[in-house]
Amino acid sequence: AGSLASPPPMLPSRLLLLLPRRRLCWPSLTCAYSAGGGPSMEKPVEAAIRAKLQEALQPVHLEVMNDSHMHDVPRGSETHFRVAVASRSFEGLSLIHRHRLVNDILQEELAGPVHALSIQAKTPQQWEKHPAVGRSPPCLGGAKHDPHVASKVGKRD
């Protein structure tokens, strides 16, 4: 578990982005990532994804990671996400049905601002055995040629 300590108050906010990111876990075992160990600086889409999954699945573990910075999108975009979620709701469901459940919960985000969503959906027992979150593959730039993505993210900085 990480620390809930705030970063040193003398650092300008732009310098906080240069500090190492620490993993923060709250009593619900819901985790977030934050620069310098302070409160998470979630954006609206990320916050909506987290809240909807938390409410619908009551997970024992949840991580929502914005990977937009790894893609050819404007700075500050919320278009590419990874979620790792362990929930009793997945017990007895095949992997495809777990992914469909997550997609159904996030249908509004997937129809709007979210272009890509990587899902790791595990039961609590599976999470206990393998508590690792997969890494995102490198961006191959495929979205550059997709006119639907351009309308979602606008022009590049």
mmCIF file of C-alpha atoms in Angstrom:
data_model
loop_
_atom_site.group_PDB
_atom_site.id
_atom_site.type_symbol
_atom_site.label_atom_id
_atom_site.label_comp_id
_atom_site.label_asym_id
_atom_site.label_seq_id
_atom_site.Cartn_x
_atom_site.Cartn_y
_atom_site.Cartn_z
ATOM 1 C CA ALA A 1 0.000 0.000 0.000
ATOM 2 C CA GLY A 2 1.178 3.502 -0.735
ATOM 3 C CA SER A 3 1.385 6.584 1.349
ATOM 4 C CA LEU A 4 -1.322 9.192 1.639
ATOM 5 C CA ALA A 5 1.187 11.929 2.493
ATOM 6 C CA SER A 6 0.979 15.143 0.512
ATOM 7 C CA PRO A 7 3.891 16.321 -1.620
ATOM 8 C CA PRO A 8 6.110 19.063 -0.237
ATOM 9 C CA PRO A 9 4.068 22.309 -0.336
ATOM 10 C CA MET A 10 6.896 24.384 -1.834
ATOM 11 C CA LEU A 11 6.915 22.590 -5.212
ATOM 12 C CA PRO A 12 5.081 24.244 -8.110
ATOM 13 C CA SER A 13 2.382 21.987 -9.573
ATOM 14 C CA ARG A 14 4.220 21.662 -12.900
ATOM 15 C CA LEU A 15 7.183 20.119 -11.029
ATOM 16 C CA LEU A 16 4.927 17.574 -9.333
ATOM 17 C CA LEU A 17 4.525 15.913 -12.734
ATOM 18 C CA LEU A 18 8.230 15.081 -12.656
ATOM 19 C CA LEU A 19 8.041 13.261 -9.319
ATOM 20 C CA PRO A 20 7.757 9.456 -9.251
ATOM 21 C CA ARG A 21 4.212 8.136 -9.284
ATOM 22 C CA ARG A 22 3.164 6.237 -6.186
ATOM 23 C CA ARG A 23 0.376 3.711 -5.934
ATOM 24 C CA LEU A 24 -2.316 4.699 -3.460
ATOM 25 C CA CYS A 25 -4.788 2.214 -2.018
ATOM 26 C CA TRP A 26 -7.728 3.150 0.123
ATOM 27 C CA PRO A 27 -9.546 0.827 2.564
ATOM 28 C CA SER A 28 -11.942 -0.295 -0.194
ATOM 29 C CA LEU A 29 -8.854 -1.553 -2.062
ATOM 30 C CA THR A 30 -9.668 0.844 -4.870
ATOM 31 C CA CYS A 31 -6.374 2.171 -6.170
ATOM 32 C CA ALA A 32 -5.322 5.272 -8.034
ATOM 33 C CA TYR A 33 -2.052 6.716 -9.205
ATOM 34 C CA SER A 34 -0.911 10.163 -8.289
ATOM 35 C CA ALA A 35 2.231 12.214 -8.809
ATOM 36 C CA GLY A 36 4.148 12.736 -5.597
ATOM 37 C CA GLY A 37 1.786 10.639 -3.516
ATOM 38 C CA GLY A 38 -0.859 13.349 -3.132
ATOM 39 C CA PRO A 39 -4.536 13.103 -4.015
ATOM 40 C CA SER A 40 -5.283 11.721 -7.456
ATOM 41 C CA MET A 41 -5.743 14.338 -10.179
ATOM 42 C CA GLU A 42 -8.471 12.462 -12.017
ATOM 43 C CA LYS A 43 -10.192 13.978 -14.980
ATOM 44 C CA PRO A 44 -13.953 13.707 -15.643
ATOM 45 C CA VAL A 45 -13.933 10.640 -17.926
ATOM 46 C CA GLU A 46 -11.512 8.742 -15.689
ATOM 47 C CA ALA A 47 -13.604 9.623 -12.633
ATOM 48 C CA ALA A 48 -16.810 8.499 -14.378
ATOM 49 C CA ILE A 49 -15.247 5.168 -15.372
ATOM 50 C CA ARG A 50 -14.054 4.582 -11.805
ATOM 51 C CA ALA A 51 -17.398 5.542 -10.237
ATOM 52 C CA LYS A 52 -19.508 3.435 -12.611
ATOM 53 C CA LEU A 53 -17.363 0.323 -12.212
ATOM 54 C CA GLN A 54 -17.216 0.780 -8.439
ATOM 55 C CA GLU A 55 -20.983 1.141 -8.156
ATOM 56 C CA ALA A 56 -21.957 -1.647 -10.556
ATOM 57 C CA LEU A 57 -19.342 -4.276 -9.659
ATOM 58 C CA GLN A 58 -18.408 -3.534 -6.032
ATOM 59 C CA PRO A 59 -14.855 -4.669 -6.847
ATOM 60 C CA VAL A 60 -12.317 -5.947 -4.360
ATOM 61 C CA HIS A 61 -9.690 -4.359 -6.603
ATOM 62 C CA LEU A 62 -10.001 -1.616 -9.205
ATOM 63 C CA GLU A 63 -7.395 0.297 -11.167
ATOM 64 C CA VAL A 64 -8.246 2.786 -13.895
ATOM 65 C CA MET A 65 -5.274 3.976 -15.919
ATOM 66 C CA ASN A 66 -5.398 6.723 -18.529
ATOM 67 C CA ASP A 67 -2.980 5.675 -21.286
ATOM 68 C CA SER A 68 -3.926 8.512 -23.649
ATOM 69 C CA HIS A 69 -0.490 10.101 -23.275
ATOM 70 C CA MET A 70 0.970 7.052 -25.066
ATOM 71 C CA HIS A 71 -1.013 7.807 -28.221
ATOM 72 C CA ASP A 72 -1.155 10.465 -30.914
ATOM 73 C CA VAL A 73 -3.818 12.603 -29.235
ATOM 74 C CA PRO A 74 -3.811 16.136 -27.801
ATOM 75 C CA ARG A 75 -2.215 16.697 -24.412
ATOM 76 C CA GLY A 76 -4.677 16.039 -21.575
ATOM 77 C CA SER A 77 -6.908 13.720 -23.634
ATOM 78 C CA GLU A 78 -9.049 11.031 -22.067
ATOM 79 C CA THR A 79 -9.357 8.620 -24.978
ATOM 80 C CA HIS A 80 -7.351 5.462 -24.125
ATOM 81 C CA PHE A 81 -7.833 3.570 -20.855
ATOM 82 C CA ARG A 82 -6.878 0.339 -19.132
ATOM 83 C CA VAL A 83 -8.929 -1.107 -16.316
ATOM 84 C CA ALA A 84 -8.019 -3.939 -13.994
ATOM 85 C CA VAL A 85 -10.996 -5.049 -11.962
ATOM 86 C CA ALA A 86 -11.543 -7.999 -9.648
ATOM 87 C CA SER A 87 -15.130 -8.601 -8.641
ATOM 88 C CA ARG A 88 -17.355 -11.363 -7.349
ATOM 89 C CA SER A 89 -19.715 -10.332 -10.169
ATOM 90 C CA PHE A 90 -17.384 -12.142 -12.578
ATOM 91 C CA GLU A 91 -17.656 -15.518 -10.849
ATOM 92 C CA GLY A 92 -19.094 -18.094 -13.236
ATOM 93 C CA LEU A 93 -18.785 -15.794 -16.272
ATOM 94 C CA SER A 94 -16.545 -16.484 -19.260
ATOM 95 C CA LEU A 95 -13.925 -13.889 -20.113
ATOM 96 C CA ILE A 96 -15.974 -12.573 -23.041
ATOM 97 C CA HIS A 97 -19.017 -12.136 -20.787
ATOM 98 C CA ARG A 98 -16.914 -10.269 -18.217
ATOM 99 C CA HIS A 99 -15.692 -7.893 -20.935
ATOM 100 C CA ARG A 100 -19.240 -7.425 -22.231
ATOM 101 C CA LEU A 101 -20.406 -6.575 -18.719
ATOM 102 C CA VAL A 102 -17.706 -3.906 -18.355
ATOM 103 C CA ASN A 103 -18.492 -2.563 -21.836
ATOM 104 C CA ASP A 104 -22.208 -2.378 -20.971
ATOM 105 C CA ILE A 105 -21.442 -0.452 -17.773
ATOM 106 C CA LEU A 106 -19.261 2.001 -19.711
ATOM 107 C CA GLN A 107 -21.398 2.238 -22.865
ATOM 108 C CA GLU A 108 -21.789 6.021 -22.553
ATOM 109 C CA GLU A 109 -18.022 6.590 -22.359
ATOM 110 C CA LEU A 110 -17.344 4.126 -25.189
ATOM 111 C CA ALA A 111 -19.873 5.907 -27.399
ATOM 112 C CA GLY A 112 -18.288 9.274 -26.690
ATOM 113 C CA PRO A 113 -14.831 10.228 -25.553
ATOM 114 C CA VAL A 114 -13.223 6.786 -25.080
ATOM 115 C CA HIS A 115 -11.587 5.388 -28.207
ATOM 116 C CA ALA A 116 -9.857 2.357 -26.656
ATOM 117 C CA LEU A 117 -10.429 0.336 -23.495
ATOM 118 C CA SER A 118 -8.232 -2.537 -22.345
ATOM 119 C CA ILE A 119 -9.910 -4.734 -19.730
ATOM 120 C CA GLN A 120 -8.502 -7.179 -17.212
ATOM 121 C CA ALA A 121 -11.532 -8.711 -15.507
ATOM 122 C CA LYS A 122 -10.786 -11.252 -12.780
ATOM 123 C CA THR A 123 -12.542 -12.951 -9.921
ATOM 124 C CA PRO A 124 -11.171 -12.153 -6.448
ATOM 125 C CA GLN A 125 -9.536 -15.603 -6.348
ATOM 126 C CA GLN A 126 -7.830 -15.004 -9.706
ATOM 127 C CA TRP A 127 -6.607 -11.609 -8.510
ATOM 128 C CA GLU A 128 -5.163 -13.152 -5.324
ATOM 129 C CA LYS A 129 -3.210 -15.696 -7.398
ATOM 130 C CA HIS A 130 -2.011 -13.183 -10.033
ATOM 131 C CA PRO A 131 -2.288 -9.559 -8.808
ATOM 132 C CA ALA A 132 -0.536 -8.086 -11.827
ATOM 133 C CA VAL A 133 -1.792 -5.482 -14.270
ATOM 134 C CA GLY A 134 -0.800 -5.951 -17.908
ATOM 135 C CA ARG A 135 1.091 -3.273 -19.769
ATOM 136 C CA SER A 136 -0.294 -1.457 -22.768
ATOM 137 C CA PRO A 137 1.225 -2.277 -26.130
ATOM 138 C CA PRO A 138 3.016 0.549 -27.942
ATOM 139 C CA CYS A 139 0.839 2.779 -30.090
ATOM 140 C CA LEU A 140 1.088 1.994 -33.790
ATOM 141 C CA GLY A 141 -0.611 5.226 -34.799
ATOM 142 C CA GLY A 142 -3.710 3.556 -36.221
ATOM 143 C CA ALA A 143 -6.022 6.258 -34.883
ATOM 144 C CA LYS A 144 -4.393 8.902 -37.108
ATOM 145 C CA HIS A 145 -6.287 7.466 -40.063
ATOM 146 C CA ASP A 146 -9.635 6.976 -38.297
ATOM 147 C CA PRO A 147 -11.981 9.944 -38.986
ATOM 148 C CA HIS A 148 -14.171 8.979 -36.017
ATOM 149 C CA VAL A 149 -11.272 9.456 -33.606
ATOM 150 C CA ALA A 150 -10.459 12.877 -35.028
ATOM 151 C CA SER A 151 -13.996 14.029 -34.254
ATOM 152 C CA LYS A 152 -13.692 12.749 -30.663
ATOM 153 C CA VAL A 153 -10.309 14.250 -29.776
ATOM 154 C CA GLY A 154 -10.083 17.291 -32.010
ATOM 155 C CA LYS A 155 -6.909 18.645 -33.467
ATOM 156 C CA ARG A 156 -3.529 17.910 -31.972
ATOM 157 C CA ASP A 157 -1.662 20.516 -29.857
#
